[in-house]
Amino acid sequence: MLHHPEVQVKIFSEIAEVVGLEKAVTMHDKPKLKYTHAAIMETQRISISPLGVPHMSNADTIISGYTIPAGTTILSSNEFLYRSEENWKNAKHFRPERFLDAQGNLSVPEHFKPFGLGPRACPGESIAKMELFLYLASMIQRFELHPAEPGQLPSLEPQIGMIYFPQPFQLRFVERQRV
Ligand code: HEM
């Protein structure tokens, strides 16, 4: 949000128009806050860890002509799924609009599965999505987010572990003036 103030402005405009500035944002508002939802998905796409959680094949399996023996460790390439040009046009660019169609409705590619899929998919998906939406929308409804010092943007180089996480950074919350 600090690197893309224009996205912050669009999220705020959508919230101001759909919810207003007096009432708190709730989950009932989510279906109508399409740009906000798209911005969250774009943030997940661009910041997802390069590899999925390791799994193991429990039986000999053939996929697309490749034999995968039982007991093979399998890692999905999130880098390919979420940041390759094959799957995303101008993949390096942060552009929430890629999750919206020409009518402004959400359009989520089938291969966008940041919470995994199948029997071991993330059981926290619903609560995580709720938190991402309510925190972001509530904060942007009430505050402008600015760098701690003008022009001092946080690094986009991640700290790398099992997941990508940001390096420590500071920011300023400036309360919006209600008119
Ligand atoms: C933005 C937040 C989150 C993301 C992107 C996320 C993503 C993931 C992914 C990709 C997996 C692996 C799925 C697979 O192996 O195919 C996973 C597993 C898991 N997640 Fe999450 N998660 C999030 C939040 C949470 C929360 C809030 C909880 C708990 C309340 C949670 C609990 C778990 C557990 C227990 C597993 C292991 C499931 C298993 O192996 O059967 N996650 N998560």
PDB file of C-alpha atoms and ligand atoms in Angstrom:
ATOM      1  CA  MET A   1       0.000   0.000   0.000  1.00  0.00           C
ATOM      2  CA  LEU A   2       2.950   2.349   0.640  1.00  0.00           C
ATOM      3  CA  HIS A   3       4.494   1.516  -2.725  1.00  0.00           C
ATOM      4  CA  HIS A   4       1.183   1.952  -4.538  1.00  0.00           C
ATOM      5  CA  PRO A   5      -0.626   5.000  -3.107  1.00  0.00           C
ATOM      6  CA  GLU A   6      -2.898   5.010  -6.174  1.00  0.00           C
ATOM      7  CA  VAL A   7      -4.224   1.595  -5.073  1.00  0.00           C
ATOM      8  CA  GLN A   8      -4.873   2.957  -1.579  1.00  0.00           C
ATOM      9  CA  VAL A   9      -6.853   5.818  -3.117  1.00  0.00           C
ATOM     10  CA  LYS A  10      -8.964   3.408  -5.180  1.00  0.00           C
ATOM     11  CA  ILE A  11      -9.658   1.187  -2.164  1.00  0.00           C
ATOM     12  CA  PHE A  12     -10.633   4.210  -0.100  1.00  0.00           C
ATOM     13  CA  SER A  13     -12.918   5.576  -2.843  1.00  0.00           C
ATOM     14  CA  GLU A  14     -14.666   2.217  -3.130  1.00  0.00           C
ATOM     15  CA  ILE A  15     -15.183   1.975   0.644  1.00  0.00           C
ATOM     16  CA  ALA A  16     -16.364   5.590   0.880  1.00  0.00           C
ATOM     17  CA  GLU A  17     -18.882   4.997  -1.928  1.00  0.00           C
ATOM     18  CA  VAL A  18     -20.152   1.555  -0.867  1.00  0.00           C
ATOM     19  CA  VAL A  19     -19.927   1.625   2.945  1.00  0.00           C
ATOM     20  CA  GLY A  20     -19.426   5.296   3.802  1.00  0.00           C
ATOM     21  CA  LEU A  21     -17.137   6.589   6.537  1.00  0.00           C
ATOM     22  CA  GLU A  22     -19.404   6.356   9.575  1.00  0.00           C
ATOM     23  CA  LYS A  23     -20.282   2.674   9.691  1.00  0.00           C
ATOM     24  CA  ALA A  24     -17.618  -0.004  10.353  1.00  0.00           C
ATOM     25  CA  VAL A  25     -16.848  -2.336   7.440  1.00  0.00           C
ATOM     26  CA  THR A  26     -18.293  -5.832   7.962  1.00  0.00           C
ATOM     27  CA  MET A  27     -18.173  -9.090   6.034  1.00  0.00           C
ATOM     28  CA  HIS A  28     -21.577  -8.221   4.535  1.00  0.00           C
ATOM     29  CA  ASP A  29     -19.823  -5.477   2.563  1.00  0.00           C
ATOM     30  CA  LYS A  30     -17.223  -7.796   1.038  1.00  0.00           C
ATOM     31  CA  PRO A  31     -19.166  -8.883  -2.083  1.00  0.00           C
ATOM     32  CA  LYS A  32     -19.610  -5.203  -2.986  1.00  0.00           C
ATOM     33  CA  LEU A  33     -15.997  -4.161  -2.315  1.00  0.00           C
ATOM     34  CA  LYS A  34     -14.647  -5.823  -5.437  1.00  0.00           C
ATOM     35  CA  TYR A  35     -11.595  -3.658  -5.996  1.00  0.00           C
ATOM     36  CA  THR A  36     -10.567  -4.073  -2.332  1.00  0.00           C
ATOM     37  CA  HIS A  37     -10.930  -7.841  -2.692  1.00  0.00           C
ATOM     38  CA  ALA A  38      -8.906  -7.775  -5.932  1.00  0.00           C
ATOM     39  CA  ALA A  39      -6.137  -5.751  -4.223  1.00  0.00           C
ATOM     40  CA  ILE A  40      -5.879  -8.368  -1.463  1.00  0.00           C
ATOM     41  CA  MET A  41      -5.592 -11.181  -4.001  1.00  0.00           C
ATOM     42  CA  GLU A  42      -2.955  -9.273  -5.955  1.00  0.00           C
ATOM     43  CA  THR A  43      -0.987  -8.758  -2.710  1.00  0.00           C
ATOM     44  CA  GLN A  44      -1.160 -12.500  -2.044  1.00  0.00           C
ATOM     45  CA  ARG A  45      -0.103 -13.295  -5.605  1.00  0.00           C
ATOM     46  CA  ILE A  46       2.938 -11.064  -5.553  1.00  0.00           C
ATOM     47  CA  SER A  47       4.133 -11.974  -2.063  1.00  0.00           C
ATOM     48  CA  ILE A  48       3.523 -15.726  -1.957  1.00  0.00           C
ATOM     49  CA  SER A  49       6.495 -17.950  -1.052  1.00  0.00           C
ATOM     50  CA  PRO A  50       8.293 -19.495  -4.051  1.00  0.00           C
ATOM     51  CA  LEU A  51       7.529 -23.102  -3.065  1.00  0.00           C
ATOM     52  CA  GLY A  52       4.444 -24.854  -1.701  1.00  0.00           C
ATOM     53  CA  VAL A  53       4.349 -27.016   1.417  1.00  0.00           C
ATOM     54  CA  PRO A  54       6.086 -30.392   0.804  1.00  0.00           C
ATOM     55  CA  HIS A  55       3.856 -33.397   0.256  1.00  0.00           C
ATOM     56  CA  MET A  56       4.611 -37.044  -0.547  1.00  0.00           C
ATOM     57  CA  SER A  57       3.005 -39.370  -3.103  1.00  0.00           C
ATOM     58  CA  ASN A  58       1.539 -42.375  -1.296  1.00  0.00           C
ATOM     59  CA  ALA A  59       1.197 -44.506  -4.472  1.00  0.00           C
ATOM     60  CA  ASP A  60       2.940 -44.808  -7.829  1.00  0.00           C
ATOM     61  CA  THR A  61       1.302 -42.179 -10.010  1.00  0.00           C
ATOM     62  CA  ILE A  62       1.571 -41.108 -13.647  1.00  0.00           C
ATOM     63  CA  ILE A  63       0.900 -37.461 -14.467  1.00  0.00           C
ATOM     64  CA  SER A  64       1.269 -36.152 -18.034  1.00  0.00           C
ATOM     65  CA  GLY A  65       3.458 -39.149 -18.898  1.00  0.00           C
ATOM     66  CA  TYR A  66       5.800 -38.640 -15.905  1.00  0.00           C
ATOM     67  CA  THR A  67       6.045 -41.503 -13.453  1.00  0.00           C
ATOM     68  CA  ILE A  68       6.082 -40.390  -9.828  1.00  0.00           C
ATOM     69  CA  PRO A  69       7.009 -43.321  -7.589  1.00  0.00           C
ATOM     70  CA  ALA A  70       5.369 -43.729  -4.180  1.00  0.00           C
ATOM     71  CA  GLY A  71       7.344 -41.927  -1.488  1.00  0.00           C
ATOM     72  CA  THR A  72       8.463 -39.006  -3.719  1.00  0.00           C
ATOM     73  CA  THR A  73       8.588 -35.577  -2.087  1.00  0.00           C
ATOM     74  CA  ILE A  74       6.486 -33.158  -4.105  1.00  0.00           C
ATOM     75  CA  LEU A  75       6.736 -29.385  -3.987  1.00  0.00           C
ATOM     76  CA  SER A  76       4.544 -27.106  -6.092  1.00  0.00           C
ATOM     77  CA  SER A  77       6.281 -24.185  -7.757  1.00  0.00           C
ATOM     78  CA  ASN A  78       4.392 -21.131  -6.565  1.00  0.00           C
ATOM     79  CA  GLU A  79       6.907 -19.035  -8.470  1.00  0.00           C
ATOM     80  CA  PHE A  80       5.640 -20.558 -11.727  1.00  0.00           C
ATOM     81  CA  LEU A  81       1.981 -20.561 -10.694  1.00  0.00           C
ATOM     82  CA  TYR A  82       1.881 -16.986  -9.434  1.00  0.00           C
ATOM     83  CA  ARG A  83       4.731 -15.027 -10.979  1.00  0.00           C
ATOM     84  CA  SER A  84       5.440 -16.494 -14.418  1.00  0.00           C
ATOM     85  CA  GLU A  85       4.637 -14.624 -17.611  1.00  0.00           C
ATOM     86  CA  GLU A  86       2.929 -17.800 -18.856  1.00  0.00           C
ATOM     87  CA  ASN A  87       0.276 -17.384 -16.207  1.00  0.00           C
ATOM     88  CA  TRP A  88       0.185 -13.605 -15.623  1.00  0.00           C
ATOM     89  CA  LYS A  89       0.685 -10.759 -18.059  1.00  0.00           C
ATOM     90  CA  ASN A  90       3.344  -8.337 -16.743  1.00  0.00           C
ATOM     91  CA  ALA A  91       3.666 -10.635 -13.753  1.00  0.00           C
ATOM     92  CA  LYS A  92       6.083  -8.327 -11.911  1.00  0.00           C
ATOM     93  CA  HIS A  93       3.597  -5.460 -11.856  1.00  0.00           C
ATOM     94  CA  PHE A  94       1.272  -4.975  -8.905  1.00  0.00           C
ATOM     95  CA  ARG A  95      -2.088  -4.529 -10.617  1.00  0.00           C
ATOM     96  CA  PRO A  96      -5.286  -5.454  -8.736  1.00  0.00           C
ATOM     97  CA  GLU A  97      -7.303  -4.891 -11.938  1.00  0.00           C
ATOM     98  CA  ARG A  98      -6.008  -8.209 -13.256  1.00  0.00           C
ATOM     99  CA  PHE A  99      -8.570  -9.859 -10.919  1.00  0.00           C
ATOM    100  CA  LEU A 100     -11.469  -7.836 -12.368  1.00  0.00           C
ATOM    101  CA  ASP A 101     -13.280  -8.261 -15.676  1.00  0.00           C
ATOM    102  CA  ALA A 102     -14.409  -5.448 -17.988  1.00  0.00           C
ATOM    103  CA  GLN A 103     -17.606  -4.997 -15.898  1.00  0.00           C
ATOM    104  CA  GLY A 104     -15.614  -4.661 -12.690  1.00  0.00           C
ATOM    105  CA  ASN A 105     -16.655  -8.097 -11.410  1.00  0.00           C
ATOM    106  CA  LEU A 106     -14.154 -10.427  -9.778  1.00  0.00           C
ATOM    107  CA  SER A 107     -12.432 -12.763 -12.204  1.00  0.00           C
ATOM    108  CA  VAL A 108     -10.183 -15.266 -10.448  1.00  0.00           C
ATOM    109  CA  PRO A 109      -8.089 -17.623 -12.605  1.00  0.00           C
ATOM    110  CA  GLU A 110      -8.536 -21.293 -11.801  1.00  0.00           C
ATOM    111  CA  HIS A 111      -4.855 -21.639 -10.929  1.00  0.00           C
ATOM    112  CA  PHE A 112      -5.010 -18.956  -8.206  1.00  0.00           C
ATOM    113  CA  LYS A 113      -5.001 -21.105  -5.048  1.00  0.00           C
ATOM    114  CA  PRO A 114      -2.920 -19.295  -2.417  1.00  0.00           C
ATOM    115  CA  PHE A 115      -4.367 -21.530   0.310  1.00  0.00           C
ATOM    116  CA  GLY A 116      -3.515 -24.739  -1.529  1.00  0.00           C
ATOM    117  CA  LEU A 117      -6.030 -27.323  -2.699  1.00  0.00           C
ATOM    118  CA  GLY A 118      -7.120 -30.859  -1.984  1.00  0.00           C
ATOM    119  CA  PRO A 119      -7.493 -32.633   1.361  1.00  0.00           C
ATOM    120  CA  ARG A 120      -4.508 -30.818   2.926  1.00  0.00           C
ATOM    121  CA  ALA A 121      -5.527 -27.308   1.839  1.00  0.00           C
ATOM    122  CA  CYS A 122      -5.305 -24.621   4.516  1.00  0.00           C
ATOM    123  CA  PRO A 123      -8.026 -25.132   7.147  1.00  0.00           C
ATOM    124  CA  GLY A 124      -7.575 -21.483   8.192  1.00  0.00           C
ATOM    125  CA  GLU A 125      -8.577 -20.117   4.773  1.00  0.00           C
ATOM    126  CA  SER A 126     -11.935 -18.653   5.830  1.00  0.00           C
ATOM    127  CA  ILE A 127     -10.617 -16.924   8.938  1.00  0.00           C
ATOM    128  CA  ALA A 128      -7.495 -15.700   7.125  1.00  0.00           C
ATOM    129  CA  LYS A 129      -9.572 -14.198   4.304  1.00  0.00           C
ATOM    130  CA  MET A 130     -11.857 -12.548   6.830  1.00  0.00           C
ATOM    131  CA  GLU A 131      -8.913 -11.036   8.705  1.00  0.00           C
ATOM    132  CA  LEU A 132      -7.182  -9.818   5.545  1.00  0.00           C
ATOM    133  CA  PHE A 133     -10.366  -8.139   4.360  1.00  0.00           C
ATOM    134  CA  LEU A 134     -11.515  -6.605   7.663  1.00  0.00           C
ATOM    135  CA  TYR A 135      -8.057  -5.333   8.692  1.00  0.00           C
ATOM    136  CA  LEU A 136      -7.218  -3.786   5.347  1.00  0.00           C
ATOM    137  CA  ALA A 137     -10.639  -2.287   4.663  1.00  0.00           C
ATOM    138  CA  SER A 138     -11.036  -0.911   8.228  1.00  0.00           C
ATOM    139  CA  MET A 139      -7.560   0.611   8.251  1.00  0.00           C
ATOM    140  CA  ILE A 140      -7.926   2.265   4.874  1.00  0.00           C
ATOM    141  CA  GLN A 141     -11.393   3.522   5.772  1.00  0.00           C
ATOM    142  CA  ARG A 142      -9.932   5.436   8.720  1.00  0.00           C
ATOM    143  CA  PHE A 143      -6.313   6.136   7.885  1.00  0.00           C
ATOM    144  CA  GLU A 144      -4.003   7.103   5.059  1.00  0.00           C
ATOM    145  CA  LEU A 145      -0.880   4.951   5.161  1.00  0.00           C
ATOM    146  CA  HIS A 146       2.357   6.852   4.526  1.00  0.00           C
ATOM    147  CA  PRO A 147       6.054   6.009   4.756  1.00  0.00           C
ATOM    148  CA  ALA A 148       7.610   6.997   8.114  1.00  0.00           C
ATOM    149  CA  GLU A 149       9.624   9.653   6.246  1.00  0.00           C
ATOM    150  CA  PRO A 150       8.580  10.966   2.821  1.00  0.00           C
ATOM    151  CA  GLY A 151      10.077   8.784   0.088  1.00  0.00           C
ATOM    152  CA  GLN A 152      11.421   6.224   2.579  1.00  0.00           C
ATOM    153  CA  LEU A 153       9.634   3.158   1.227  1.00  0.00           C
ATOM    154  CA  PRO A 154      10.046  -0.240   2.877  1.00  0.00           C
ATOM    155  CA  SER A 155      12.193  -2.770   1.047  1.00  0.00           C
ATOM    156  CA  LEU A 156      10.318  -5.198  -1.177  1.00  0.00           C
ATOM    157  CA  GLU A 157      13.107  -7.741  -0.691  1.00  0.00           C
ATOM    158  CA  PRO A 158      11.543 -10.448   1.447  1.00  0.00           C
ATOM    159  CA  GLN A 159      13.041 -12.262   4.387  1.00  0.00           C
ATOM    160  CA  ILE A 160      13.041 -15.832   3.206  1.00  0.00           C
ATOM    161  CA  GLY A 161      11.992 -18.765   5.335  1.00  0.00           C
ATOM    162  CA  MET A 162       9.308 -21.364   4.700  1.00  0.00           C
ATOM    163  CA  ILE A 163       7.306 -18.294   3.705  1.00  0.00           C
ATOM    164  CA  TYR A 164       8.254 -14.829   2.502  1.00  0.00           C
ATOM    165  CA  PHE A 165       7.860 -12.165   5.148  1.00  0.00           C
ATOM    166  CA  PRO A 166       8.675  -8.467   5.095  1.00  0.00           C
ATOM    167  CA  GLN A 167      11.740  -6.899   6.618  1.00  0.00           C
ATOM    168  CA  PRO A 168      10.890  -4.695   9.599  1.00  0.00           C
ATOM    169  CA  PHE A 169       9.605  -1.299   8.504  1.00  0.00           C
ATOM    170  CA  GLN A 170       7.881   1.732   9.906  1.00  0.00           C
ATOM    171  CA  LEU A 171       4.919   3.612   8.566  1.00  0.00           C
ATOM    172  CA  ARG A 172       2.695   6.514   9.532  1.00  0.00           C
ATOM    173  CA  PHE A 173      -1.049   6.206   9.989  1.00  0.00           C
ATOM    174  CA  VAL A 174      -2.647   9.568   9.263  1.00  0.00           C
ATOM    175  CA  GLU A 175      -6.240   9.767  10.446  1.00  0.00           C
ATOM    176  CA  ARG A 176      -8.609  10.794   7.690  1.00  0.00           C
ATOM    177  CA  GLN A 177     -10.494  14.001   8.242  1.00  0.00           C
ATOM    178  CA  ARG A 178     -14.239  13.460   8.346  1.00  0.00           C
ATOM    179  CA  VAL A 179     -16.238  16.172   6.648  1.00  0.00           C
TER     180      VAL A 179
HETATM  181  C1  HEM B   1      -3.088 -15.414   4.582  1.00  0.00           C
HETATM  182  C2  HEM B   1      -3.051 -16.387   5.460  1.00  0.00           C
HETATM  183  C3  HEM B   1      -2.777 -17.830   5.139  1.00  0.00           C
HETATM  184  C4  HEM B   1      -2.309 -18.402   3.985  1.00  0.00           C
HETATM  185  C5  HEM B   1      -1.922 -17.729   2.666  1.00  0.00           C
HETATM  186  C6  HEM B   1      -2.229 -19.835   4.238  1.00  0.00           C
HETATM  187  C7  HEM B   1      -1.808 -20.767   3.298  1.00  0.00           C
HETATM  188  C8  HEM B   1      -1.624 -22.117   3.562  1.00  0.00           C
HETATM  189  C9  HEM B   1      -1.112 -23.079   2.616  1.00  0.00           C
HETATM  190  C10 HEM B   1      -0.694 -22.767   1.175  1.00  0.00           C
HETATM  191  C11 HEM B   1      -1.089 -24.272   3.230  1.00  0.00           C
HETATM  192  C12 HEM B   1      -0.587 -25.597   2.639  1.00  0.00           C
HETATM  193  C13 HEM B   1      -1.658 -26.275   1.808  1.00  0.00           C
HETATM  194  C14 HEM B   1      -1.121 -27.488   1.114  1.00  0.00           C
HETATM  195  O1  HEM B   1      -0.319 -28.229   1.701  1.00  0.00           O
HETATM  196  O2  HEM B   1      -1.493 -27.718  -0.034  1.00  0.00           O
HETATM  197  C15 HEM B   1      -1.576 -24.095   4.580  1.00  0.00           C
HETATM  198  C16 HEM B   1      -1.683 -25.096   5.522  1.00  0.00           C
HETATM  199  C17 HEM B   1      -2.184 -24.923   6.774  1.00  0.00           C
HETATM  200  N1  HEM B   1      -2.714 -23.751   7.309  1.00  0.00           N
HETATM  201 FE1  HEM B   1      -2.757 -21.951   6.389  1.00  0.00          FE
HETATM  202  N2  HEM B   1      -2.661 -20.101   5.506  1.00  0.00           N
HETATM  203  C18 HEM B   1      -3.020 -18.911   6.083  1.00  0.00           C
HETATM  204  C19 HEM B   1      -3.556 -18.743   7.352  1.00  0.00           C
HETATM  205  C20 HEM B   1      -3.837 -19.752   8.226  1.00  0.00           C
HETATM  206  C21 HEM B   1      -4.542 -19.588   9.486  1.00  0.00           C
HETATM  207  C22 HEM B   1      -5.104 -18.256  10.006  1.00  0.00           C
HETATM  208  C23 HEM B   1      -4.581 -20.827  10.069  1.00  0.00           C
HETATM  209  C24 HEM B   1      -5.207 -21.255  11.372  1.00  0.00           C
HETATM  210  C25 HEM B   1      -6.208 -20.612  11.940  1.00  0.00           C
HETATM  211  C26 HEM B   1      -3.921 -21.762   9.173  1.00  0.00           C
HETATM  212  C27 HEM B   1      -3.748 -23.107   9.447  1.00  0.00           C
HETATM  213  C28 HEM B   1      -3.136 -24.006   8.585  1.00  0.00           C
HETATM  214  C29 HEM B   1      -2.878 -25.419   8.907  1.00  0.00           C
HETATM  215  C30 HEM B   1      -3.192 -26.133  10.232  1.00  0.00           C
HETATM  216  C31 HEM B   1      -2.279 -25.985   7.768  1.00  0.00           C
HETATM  217  C32 HEM B   1      -1.829 -27.459   7.587  1.00  0.00           C
HETATM  218  C33 HEM B   1      -2.971 -28.276   6.969  1.00  0.00           C
HETATM  219  C34 HEM B   1      -2.581 -29.721   6.704  1.00  0.00           C
HETATM  220  O3  HEM B   1      -1.418 -30.005   6.447  1.00  0.00           O
HETATM  221  O4  HEM B   1      -3.481 -30.573   6.685  1.00  0.00           O
HETATM  222  N3  HEM B   1      -3.492 -21.087   8.079  1.00  0.00           N
HETATM  223  N4  HEM B   1      -1.905 -22.769   4.757  1.00  0.00           N
END
